[in-house]
Tab-separated table of C-alpha atoms in Angstrom:
chain	number	residue	atom	x	y	z
A	335	MET	CA	-54.234	-71.567	25.376
A	336	ALA	CA	-51.135	-73.031	27.006
A	337	ASN	CA	-51.397	-73.646	30.684
A	338	PRO	CA	-48.379	-72.130	32.448
A	339	GLY	CA	-48.646	-74.584	35.244
A	340	GLY	CA	-48.770	-77.562	32.926
A	341	GLY	CA	-51.881	-78.920	34.619
A	342	GLY	CA	-54.285	-78.585	31.699
A	343	PRO	CA	-54.455	-79.266	27.974
A	344	ARG	CA	-51.964	-77.426	25.798
A	345	SER	CA	-52.542	-75.702	22.503
A	346	ARG	CA	-50.828	-76.650	19.294
A	347	GLY	CA	-48.512	-73.637	19.610
A	348	ALA	CA	-47.428	-74.782	23.072
A	349	TRP	CA	-46.569	-78.233	21.797
A	350	TRP	CA	-44.506	-76.763	18.956
A	351	ARG	CA	-42.673	-74.557	21.451
A	352	GLU	CA	-41.943	-77.505	23.750
A	353	GLY	CA	-40.723	-79.584	20.833
A	354	THR	CA	-38.425	-76.817	19.630
A	355	ILE	CA	-36.904	-76.287	23.092
A	356	THR	CA	-36.372	-80.035	23.541
A	357	ALA	CA	-34.765	-80.412	20.110
A	358	ILE	CA	-32.364	-77.509	20.698
A	359	ALA	CA	-31.411	-78.840	24.147
A	360	PHE	CA	-30.827	-82.327	22.658
A	361	ALA	CA	-28.607	-80.918	19.896
A	362	LEU	CA	-26.532	-78.859	22.366
A	363	CYS	CA	-26.182	-81.849	24.670
A	364	LEU	CA	-24.879	-83.988	21.773
A	365	LEU	CA	-22.523	-81.170	20.773
A	366	GLY	CA	-21.113	-81.137	24.308
A	367	GLY	CA	-20.746	-84.920	24.195
A	368	ALA	CA	-18.809	-84.656	20.915
A	369	LEU	CA	-16.040	-82.649	22.611
A	370	GLN	CA	-13.013	-84.791	23.460
A	371	VAL	CA	-11.607	-84.748	26.947
A	372	ASP	CA	-7.931	-84.798	25.868
A	373	ASP	CA	-7.587	-82.174	23.176
A	374	LYS	CA	-11.039	-80.555	23.350
A	375	SER	CA	-11.562	-81.382	19.654
A	376	LEU	CA	-14.821	-82.531	18.011
A	377	ALA	CA	-15.524	-86.176	17.268
A	378	PRO	CA	-18.651	-88.196	16.569
A	379	PRO	CA	-20.708	-88.367	19.810
A	380	PRO	CA	-20.149	-91.668	21.642
A	381	ALA	CA	-22.959	-93.824	22.929
A	382	ALA	CA	-22.569	-92.278	26.372
A	383	ALA	CA	-23.335	-88.840	24.897
A	384	TYR	CA	-26.559	-90.140	23.379
A	385	LEU	CA	-27.466	-91.720	26.690
A	386	ILE	CA	-26.940	-88.446	28.583
A	387	ALA	CA	-28.791	-86.423	25.931
A	388	VAL	CA	-31.795	-88.750	25.831
A	389	ALA	CA	-32.017	-89.090	29.643
A	390	SER	CA	-31.721	-85.366	30.373
A	391	CYS	CA	-34.010	-84.204	27.547
A	392	ALA	CA	-36.703	-86.800	28.267
A	393	VAL	CA	-37.648	-84.992	31.476
A	394	LEU	CA	-37.977	-81.547	29.879
A	395	PRO	CA	-41.741	-81.814	29.157
A	396	ALA	CA	-42.311	-82.631	32.856
A	397	ARG	CA	-40.549	-79.506	34.123
A	398	HIS	CA	-43.846	-77.553	34.251
A	399	ARG	CA	-45.671	-80.070	36.450
A	400	ALA	CA	-42.722	-81.345	38.521
A	401	PRO	CA	-39.808	-78.892	38.276
A	402	LEU	CA	-38.014	-80.305	41.337
A	403	ALA	CA	-38.007	-83.853	39.946
A	404	ALA	CA	-36.874	-82.628	36.533
A	405	MET	CA	-34.061	-80.621	38.156
A	406	ALA	CA	-32.950	-83.683	40.122
A	407	ALA	CA	-32.888	-85.818	36.939
A	408	THR	CA	-30.857	-83.310	34.884
A	409	THR	CA	-28.467	-82.749	37.801
A	410	ALA	CA	-27.907	-86.507	38.082
A	411	CYS	CA	-27.122	-86.632	34.363
A	412	GLY	CA	-24.575	-83.843	34.869
A	413	VAL	CA	-22.949	-85.707	37.731
A	414	LEU	CA	-22.610	-88.829	35.480
A	415	VAL	CA	-20.858	-86.940	32.657
A	416	PRO	CA	-17.276	-87.210	34.010
A	417	PRO	CA	-17.563	-90.898	35.075
A	418	LEU	CA	-18.771	-91.765	31.560
A	419	GLY	CA	-15.627	-90.222	30.049
A	420	LEU	CA	-17.366	-87.138	28.631
A	421	LEU	CA	-16.246	-83.524	28.927
A	422	LEU	CA	-18.354	-81.473	31.320
A	423	SER	CA	-19.030	-78.339	29.280
A	424	PRO	CA	-21.832	-75.755	29.117
A	425	PRO	CA	-23.508	-77.333	26.032
A	426	ILE	CA	-23.866	-80.740	27.668
A	427	VAL	CA	-25.784	-79.234	30.615
A	428	ALA	CA	-28.207	-77.293	28.366
A	429	PRO	CA	-31.208	-79.370	29.567
A	430	ALA	CA	-30.298	-78.513	33.164
A	431	VAL	CA	-30.225	-74.803	32.254
A	432	VAL	CA	-33.732	-75.021	30.739
A	433	VAL	CA	-35.077	-76.805	33.819
A	434	ALA	CA	-33.337	-74.293	36.128
A	435	TYR	CA	-35.228	-71.447	34.459
A	436	SER	CA	-38.590	-73.252	34.790
A	437	LEU	CA	-37.872	-74.094	38.433
A	438	ALA	CA	-37.076	-70.475	39.311
A	439	VAL	CA	-40.289	-69.318	37.596
A	440	ARG	CA	-42.564	-71.696	39.503
A	441	ALA	CA	-40.957	-72.555	42.841
A	442	GLU	CA	-40.742	-70.522	46.022
A	443	ARG	CA	-37.646	-68.330	46.153
A	444	ARG	CA	-35.740	-70.070	48.979
A	445	THR	CA	-36.490	-73.533	47.661
A	446	ALA	CA	-35.402	-72.591	44.146
A	447	ALA	CA	-32.174	-70.993	45.415
A	448	ALA	CA	-31.185	-74.071	47.444
A	449	VAL	CA	-31.936	-76.500	44.615
A	450	LEU	CA	-30.112	-74.393	42.006
A	451	LEU	CA	-27.012	-74.092	44.183
A	452	ALA	CA	-26.974	-77.856	44.605
A	453	ALA	CA	-27.565	-78.379	40.855
A	454	ALA	CA	-24.606	-76.097	40.078
A	455	ALA	CA	-22.268	-77.551	42.684
A	456	LEU	CA	-22.775	-81.304	42.244
A	457	PRO	CA	-21.693	-81.652	38.559
A	458	ALA	CA	-18.757	-79.304	39.207
A	459	ALA	CA	-17.687	-81.364	42.238
A	460	SER	CA	-17.951	-84.568	40.224
A	461	ASP	CA	-15.730	-83.162	37.465
A	462	LEU	CA	-13.184	-81.832	39.934
A	463	ALA	CA	-13.051	-85.196	41.675
A	464	PHE	CA	-12.208	-87.027	38.419
A	465	ALA	CA	-9.696	-84.393	37.326
A	466	PHE	CA	-8.016	-84.129	40.736
A	467	GLY	CA	-4.249	-83.598	40.335
A	468	SER	CA	-4.361	-82.633	36.666
A	469	LEU	CA	-6.646	-79.606	36.872
A	470	SER	CA	-5.515	-76.641	34.786
A	471	TRP	CA	-6.782	-73.089	34.855
A	472	GLN	CA	-8.683	-73.809	31.634
A	473	ASP	CA	-10.460	-76.691	33.336
A	474	ALA	CA	-11.266	-74.497	36.307
A	475	SER	CA	-12.776	-71.801	34.081
A	476	ARG	CA	-14.774	-74.454	32.189
A	477	VAL	CA	-16.176	-75.900	35.414
A	478	ALA	CA	-16.981	-72.407	36.690
A	479	ALA	CA	-18.909	-71.691	33.483
A	480	VAL	CA	-20.824	-74.956	33.848
A	481	ALA	CA	-21.790	-74.005	37.425
A	482	ALA	CA	-22.675	-70.448	36.456
A	483	PHE	CA	-25.125	-71.269	33.646
A	484	PRO	CA	-27.886	-72.803	35.848
A	485	LEU	CA	-27.489	-69.947	38.324
A	486	VAL	CA	-27.897	-67.315	35.597
A	487	ALA	CA	-30.929	-69.184	34.273
A	488	GLY	CA	-32.354	-69.191	37.809
A	489	ILE	CA	-31.868	-65.432	38.129
A	490	LEU	CA	-33.696	-64.879	34.825
A	491	GLY	CA	-36.484	-67.202	35.955
A	492	HIS	CA	-36.828	-65.365	39.250
A	493	SER	CA	-37.118	-62.046	37.369
A	494	THR	CA	-39.877	-63.556	35.231
A	495	GLN	CA	-41.644	-64.775	38.373
A	496	ASN	CA	-41.509	-61.285	39.883
A	497	ARG	CA	-42.841	-59.740	36.690
A	498	ARG	CA	-45.730	-62.196	36.522
A	499	ALA	CA	-46.553	-61.600	40.186
A	500	TYR	CA	-46.498	-57.843	39.604
A	501	LEU	CA	-48.815	-58.128	36.603
A	502	ALA	CA	-51.159	-60.413	38.541
A	503	ALA	CA	-51.227	-57.939	41.436
A	504	MET	CA	-51.973	-55.081	39.056
A	505	GLU	CA	-54.803	-57.045	37.444
A	506	GLU	CA	-56.250	-57.897	40.856
A	507	ARG	CA	-55.976	-54.267	41.913
A	508	ALA	CA	-57.731	-53.197	38.723
A	509	ARG	CA	-60.527	-55.715	39.350
A	510	ARG	CA	-60.940	-54.486	42.921
A	511	ALA	CA	-60.943	-50.874	41.771
A	512	GLU	CA	-63.585	-51.667	39.150
A	513	LYS	CA	-65.671	-53.469	41.747
A	514	SER	CA	-65.243	-50.543	44.138
A	515	ARG	CA	-66.280	-48.082	41.427
A	516	ASP	CA	-69.373	-50.152	40.682
A	517	SER	CA	-70.284	-50.304	44.380
A	518	GLU	CA	-69.727	-46.569	44.772
A	519	ALA	CA	-71.829	-45.868	41.680
A	520	ARG	CA	-74.662	-48.036	43.022
A	521	ARG	CA	-74.437	-46.301	46.393
A	522	ARG	CA	-74.566	-42.863	44.797
A	523	VAL	CA	-77.523	-43.882	42.633
A	524	ALA	CA	-79.362	-45.150	45.718
A	525	GLU	CA	-78.621	-41.925	47.618
A	526	GLU	CA	-79.782	-39.841	44.661
A	527	ARG	CA	-83.010	-41.824	44.411
A	528	VAL	CA	-83.686	-41.266	48.117
A	529	ARG	CA	-82.910	-37.552	47.766
A	530	ILE	CA	-85.211	-37.118	44.772
A	531	ALA	CA	-87.934	-39.158	46.472
A	532	ARG	CA	-87.619	-36.939	49.539
A	533	GLU	CA	-87.858	-33.783	47.417
A	534	LEU	CA	-90.902	-35.088	45.551
A	535	HIS	CA	-92.575	-36.091	48.813
A	536	ASP	CA	-92.042	-32.671	50.347
A	537	LEU	CA	-93.304	-30.875	47.241
A	538	VAL	CA	-96.312	-33.085	46.632
A	539	ALA	CA	-97.321	-33.348	50.292
A	540	HIS	CA	-97.136	-29.584	50.775
A	541	GLN	CA	-98.879	-28.499	47.594
A	542	ILE	CA	-101.547	-31.218	47.581
A	543	THR	CA	-102.325	-30.572	51.259
A	544	LEU	CA	-102.846	-26.878	50.534
A	545	ALA	CA	-104.934	-27.676	47.460
A	546	ASN	CA	-107.056	-30.085	49.461
A	547	ALA	CA	-107.624	-27.516	52.201
A	548	GLN	CA	-108.579	-24.823	49.683
A	549	ALA	CA	-110.915	-27.183	47.830
A	550	THR	CA	-112.536	-28.157	51.142
A	551	VAL	CA	-113.128	-24.489	52.008
A	552	ALA	CA	-114.595	-23.831	48.558
A	553	ALA	CA	-116.978	-26.808	48.838
A	554	HIS	CA	-118.064	-25.744	52.316
A	555	LEU	CA	-118.809	-22.144	51.283
A	556	PHE	CA	-120.148	-22.883	47.808
A	557	ASP	CA	-123.837	-22.234	48.675
A	558	THR	CA	-123.555	-19.635	51.429
A	559	ARG	CA	-120.613	-17.426	50.432
A	560	PRO	CA	-119.982	-17.554	46.681
A	561	GLU	CA	-117.472	-14.680	46.753
A	562	GLN	CA	-115.328	-16.476	49.293
A	563	THR	CA	-115.706	-19.645	47.212
A	564	ARG	CA	-114.387	-17.900	44.116
A	565	LYS	CA	-111.439	-16.587	46.117
A	566	SER	CA	-110.643	-20.082	47.371
A	567	LEU	CA	-110.845	-21.459	43.848
A	568	ARG	CA	-108.478	-18.769	42.551
A	569	GLU	CA	-106.038	-19.648	45.321
A	570	LEU	CA	-106.478	-23.320	44.407
A	571	VAL	CA	-105.500	-22.554	40.822
A	572	GLU	CA	-102.395	-20.689	42.019
A	573	THR	CA	-101.454	-23.543	44.353
A	574	THR	CA	-101.764	-26.209	41.657
A	575	ALA	CA	-99.799	-24.032	39.211
A	576	ASP	CA	-96.999	-23.662	41.774
A	577	ALA	CA	-97.097	-27.416	42.352
A	578	LEU	CA	-96.694	-28.094	38.629
A	579	ASP	CA	-93.758	-25.671	38.420
A	580	ASP	CA	-92.028	-27.269	41.404
A	581	LEU	CA	-92.607	-30.769	40.092
A	582	ARG	CA	-91.307	-29.785	36.664
A	583	ALA	CA	-88.120	-28.371	38.204
A	584	THR	CA	-87.570	-31.444	40.384
A	585	VAL	CA	-88.272	-33.992	37.667
A	586	GLY	CA	-85.877	-32.032	35.450
A	587	LEU	CA	-83.087	-33.465	37.595
A	588	LEU	CA	-83.823	-36.851	36.022
A	589	ARG	CA	-83.230	-35.647	32.469
A	590	GLN	CA	-80.380	-37.386	30.672
A	591	THR	CA	-77.206	-35.661	29.605
A	592	GLY	CA	-77.738	-33.921	26.305
A	593	ASP	CA	-81.414	-33.098	26.873
A	594	ALA	CA	-82.476	-29.510	26.576
A	595	ALA	CA	-81.628	-27.774	29.825
A	596	ALA	CA	-84.556	-26.349	31.730
A	597	PRO	CA	-84.133	-22.967	33.415
A	598	ALA	CA	-82.870	-23.694	36.899
A	599	GLU	CA	-84.228	-21.893	39.951
A	600	PRO	CA	-82.277	-21.500	43.168
A	601	ALA	CA	-83.081	-24.041	45.858
A	602	PRO	CA	-85.534	-22.679	48.436
A	603	GLY	CA	-84.239	-21.552	51.793
A	604	LEU	CA	-85.287	-19.595	54.857
A	605	SER	CA	-85.400	-16.428	52.729
A	606	ARG	CA	-88.560	-17.883	51.147
A	607	LEU	CA	-90.148	-18.592	54.498
A	608	PRO	CA	-92.613	-15.639	54.262
A	609	ALA	CA	-94.011	-16.965	50.976
A	610	LEU	CA	-94.289	-20.443	52.482
A	611	LEU	CA	-96.189	-19.186	55.510
A	612	GLU	CA	-98.472	-17.123	53.306
A	613	SER	CA	-99.415	-20.244	51.358
A	614	PHE	CA	-100.463	-21.931	54.617
A	615	ARG	CA	-102.437	-18.866	55.641
A	616	ARG	CA	-104.350	-19.007	52.377
A	617	ALA	CA	-105.243	-22.597	53.301
A	618	GLY	CA	-106.613	-21.448	56.664
A	619	LEU	CA	-103.652	-22.119	58.975
A	620	GLU	CA	-102.452	-19.129	60.990
A	621	VAL	CA	-98.732	-19.346	61.719
A	622	SER	CA	-96.841	-17.208	64.222
A	623	VAL	CA	-93.048	-16.951	64.066
A	624	ARG	CA	-90.605	-16.223	66.856
A	625	HIS	CA	-86.889	-15.475	66.407
A	626	GLU	CA	-84.259	-15.793	69.139
A	627	GLY	CA	-80.673	-14.749	68.691
A	628	THR	CA	-78.997	-13.289	65.629
A	629	ALA	CA	-79.723	-14.952	62.311
A	630	ARG	CA	-76.819	-15.947	60.071
A	631	PRO	CA	-76.464	-16.856	56.398
A	632	LEU	CA	-76.636	-20.618	55.861
A	633	PRO	CA	-74.904	-22.781	53.261
A	634	PRO	CA	-77.289	-23.865	50.464
A	635	GLY	CA	-77.655	-27.454	51.684
A	636	LEU	CA	-78.319	-26.461	55.273
A	637	ASP	CA	-80.658	-23.658	54.174
A	638	LEU	CA	-82.706	-26.088	52.075
A	639	THR	CA	-82.859	-28.578	54.962
A	640	ALA	CA	-84.194	-25.940	57.381
A	641	TYR	CA	-86.802	-24.802	54.856
A	642	ARG	CA	-87.994	-28.328	54.063
A	643	ILE	CA	-88.314	-29.276	57.728
A	644	VAL	CA	-90.497	-26.232	58.446
A	645	GLN	CA	-92.518	-26.957	55.293
A	646	GLU	CA	-93.120	-30.618	56.142
A	647	ALA	CA	-93.904	-29.923	59.801
A	648	LEU	CA	-96.528	-27.304	58.881
A	649	THR	CA	-97.916	-29.633	56.213
A	650	ASN	CA	-98.430	-32.300	58.887
A	651	VAL	CA	-100.173	-29.724	61.095
A	652	THR	CA	-102.524	-28.867	58.236
A	653	LYS	CA	-103.304	-32.534	57.518
A	654	HIS	CA	-103.506	-34.037	60.993
A	655	ALA	CA	-103.528	-31.551	63.852
A	656	GLY	CA	-107.177	-30.474	63.705
A	657	THR	CA	-106.268	-26.886	64.613
A	658	GLY	CA	-106.156	-23.570	62.821
A	659	SER	CA	-102.881	-22.268	64.271
A	660	ALA	CA	-99.249	-23.256	64.662
A	661	ARG	CA	-96.081	-21.700	66.044
A	662	VAL	CA	-92.609	-21.651	64.489
A	663	ARG	CA	-89.537	-20.823	66.580
A	664	LEU	CA	-86.002	-20.254	65.255
A	665	ALA	CA	-83.306	-20.007	67.937
A	666	TRP	CA	-79.846	-18.996	66.671
A	667	ASN	CA	-76.809	-19.882	68.780
A	668	ARG	CA	-73.083	-19.748	68.129
A	669	ASP	CA	-72.799	-23.243	66.681
A	670	ARG	CA	-76.353	-24.346	65.894
A	671	VAL	CA	-79.848	-23.251	64.986
A	672	THR	CA	-82.838	-24.850	66.694
A	673	ILE	CA	-86.127	-24.994	64.789
A	674	THR	CA	-89.373	-25.985	66.494
A	675	VAL	CA	-92.862	-26.249	65.037
A	676	ALA	CA	-95.723	-26.804	67.469
A	677	ASP	CA	-99.516	-26.838	67.426
A	678	ASP	CA	-102.207	-27.005	70.116
A	679	GLY	CA	-104.493	-29.363	68.209
A	680	GLY	CA	-105.711	-32.724	69.353
A	681	GLY	CA	-105.068	-34.644	66.167
A	682	ALA	CA	-103.125	-37.877	65.973
A	683	ALA	CA	-99.414	-38.005	65.398
A	684	PRO	CA	-98.455	-37.385	61.783
A	685	SER	CA	-96.854	-40.770	61.446
A	686	THR	CA	-99.985	-42.636	62.524
A	687	SER	CA	-102.940	-40.468	61.509
A	688	MET	CA	-103.208	-41.447	57.893
A	689	GLY	CA	-106.123	-43.779	58.580
A	690	THR	CA	-106.331	-47.507	58.442
A	691	ASP	CA	-106.901	-47.555	54.696
A	692	ARG	CA	-103.671	-45.682	53.843
A	693	PRO	CA	-100.051	-46.687	54.144
A	694	PRO	CA	-97.903	-44.838	56.689
A	695	GLY	CA	-96.382	-41.603	55.457
A	696	TYR	CA	-92.742	-40.653	55.046
A	697	GLY	CA	-92.876	-37.116	56.422
A	698	LEU	CA	-91.121	-37.713	59.743
A	699	ILE	CA	-88.709	-40.158	58.096
A	700	GLY	CA	-87.764	-37.571	55.483
A	701	MET	CA	-87.277	-34.845	58.080
A	702	ARG	CA	-85.003	-37.075	60.170
A	703	GLU	CA	-83.009	-38.046	57.066
A	704	ARG	CA	-82.546	-34.407	56.106
A	705	ALA	CA	-81.400	-33.424	59.600
A	706	THR	CA	-79.000	-36.370	59.865
A	707	ALA	CA	-77.542	-35.663	56.412
A	708	VAL	CA	-76.250	-32.254	57.581
A	709	GLY	CA	-75.043	-33.482	60.979
A	710	GLY	CA	-78.101	-32.539	63.028
A	711	HIS	CA	-80.880	-34.462	64.728
A	712	LEU	CA	-84.652	-34.237	64.915
A	713	SER	CA	-87.219	-35.271	67.505
A	714	ALA	CA	-91.006	-35.341	67.230
A	715	GLY	CA	-93.854	-36.279	69.549
A	716	ARG	CA	-96.880	-35.223	71.519
A	717	ARG	CA	-96.600	-32.449	74.051
A	718	PRO	CA	-97.844	-33.028	77.638
A	719	GLU	CA	-100.046	-29.949	77.396
A	720	GLY	CA	-101.537	-31.125	74.088
A	721	GLY	CA	-100.653	-30.887	70.450
A	722	PHE	CA	-97.611	-32.090	68.563
A	723	LEU	CA	-94.033	-30.762	68.535
A	724	VAL	CA	-91.278	-31.143	65.947
A	725	SER	CA	-87.839	-29.949	67.061
A	726	THR	CA	-84.544	-30.106	65.196
A	727	GLU	CA	-81.028	-28.851	65.858
A	728	LEU	CA	-78.834	-28.127	62.853
A	729	PRO	CA	-75.103	-27.356	63.195
A	730	LEU	CA	-73.878	-24.022	61.929
A	731	PRO	CA	-70.536	-23.475	60.162
A	732	PRO	CA	-68.055	-21.020	61.710
A	733	ALA	CA	-69.170	-17.454	61.118
A	734	LYS	CA	-67.109	-15.703	58.414
A	735	ASP	CA	-69.317	-12.743	57.581
A	736	ALA	CA	-71.111	-10.262	59.758
A	737	ALA	CA	-74.297	-11.659	61.236
A	738	ARG	CA	-77.508	-10.430	59.704
A	739	GLU	CA	-81.203	-10.805	60.446
A	740	ILE	CA	-83.644	-12.443	58.058
A	741	ASP	CA	-85.796	-9.838	56.297
A	742	GLY	CA	-85.140	-7.337	59.086
A	743	ALA	CA	-86.998	-9.282	61.754
A	744	PRO	CA	-85.747	-8.157	65.204
A	745	ALA	CA	-84.169	-10.758	67.403
A	746	ALA	CA	-86.144	-12.252	70.275
A	747	VAL	CA	-89.354	-10.657	69.053
A	748	GLU	CA	-92.496	-12.654	68.581
A	749	GLY	CA	-94.359	-11.508	65.491
A	750	ALA	CA	-97.822	-12.873	65.931
A	751	GLY	CA	-98.592	-14.023	62.409
A	752	ASP	CA	-95.680	-12.114	60.795
A	753	ALA	CA	-93.205	-13.902	58.597
A	754	PRO	CA	-89.522	-13.503	59.442
């Protein structure tokens, strides 16, 4: 490919183009030199015309690398035209017009304007100086045309420069937009992976914890209370079946476009809290619920966050607290809902009680991420009086509908063991 700046190797097409331009400029320059000064008629070009044509056209190939030097050389040739007895006409300054265009394309605007004005004025001043006293209106118009041609070429070159700059800016903007789209796509993929990982953790941790508790009860009562063992095993089957259904629904999010769509279930929320608490009761954990204030409908994302935080907090109680009871409190205010889950057990903190042979869990991390994602915050730690407490505040949107209570639970009533 041809190098616009002239700093690299040129293709064969570029060399043909340069040769053609140089040949045309040489022919026009000789044509201008063939014009006679006296009667403006044509005659064989004198030696001076060949000298001007060769000198001015020889610098044309250098106009890409050194446009200012080439402009100076062609301008000097134009200044020498009248002293050599030649007629200063537009054809004889054709090489200067070609260089003027290249200069305007490549040089800075102010520099190009100053040089082009000088290149137009100097040959005209030289001609006027030699024709002083015998200048007719025809000579004046001819000199004006000679001065105008480089200026017009400069205007065309400046327009080309602006167009190239605009195209370059558009290409750069397109590259930046493509890079931005790639970065945004990678960010969204990373966020989606974290979200799916969080969902899978909550599902697996909850269901496997319940299954483990039920299997432990069945093993403990296998010899002494076979009826209770069979009941625990039936509950274990139900728990594992629910776990498979939840996992199937979550993994279905990873299916590619065009795969057969699986029947979608609504995302869980606080309306499914009774069923959640019942599953913990079947695993041997008694949960009491207390409501304060007037419950309000929650947006789907916020509703899912509240449900998952209660689920994960109770799962940690089941795994680590070493107690058979826990308390859930939901306090509804004008602009936020506060959810606390507490136990009176003496077990280690959920984040550190996995044992030395297991990696640390992600339960508290996931709960904090969920709360932060909806504009809330979560705190967790040991209570001075014993046990562990998880507390989160989630912002509520402005109320648009009439407030309602969840499943008819009265406000500020503690239902010992009753779901809301």
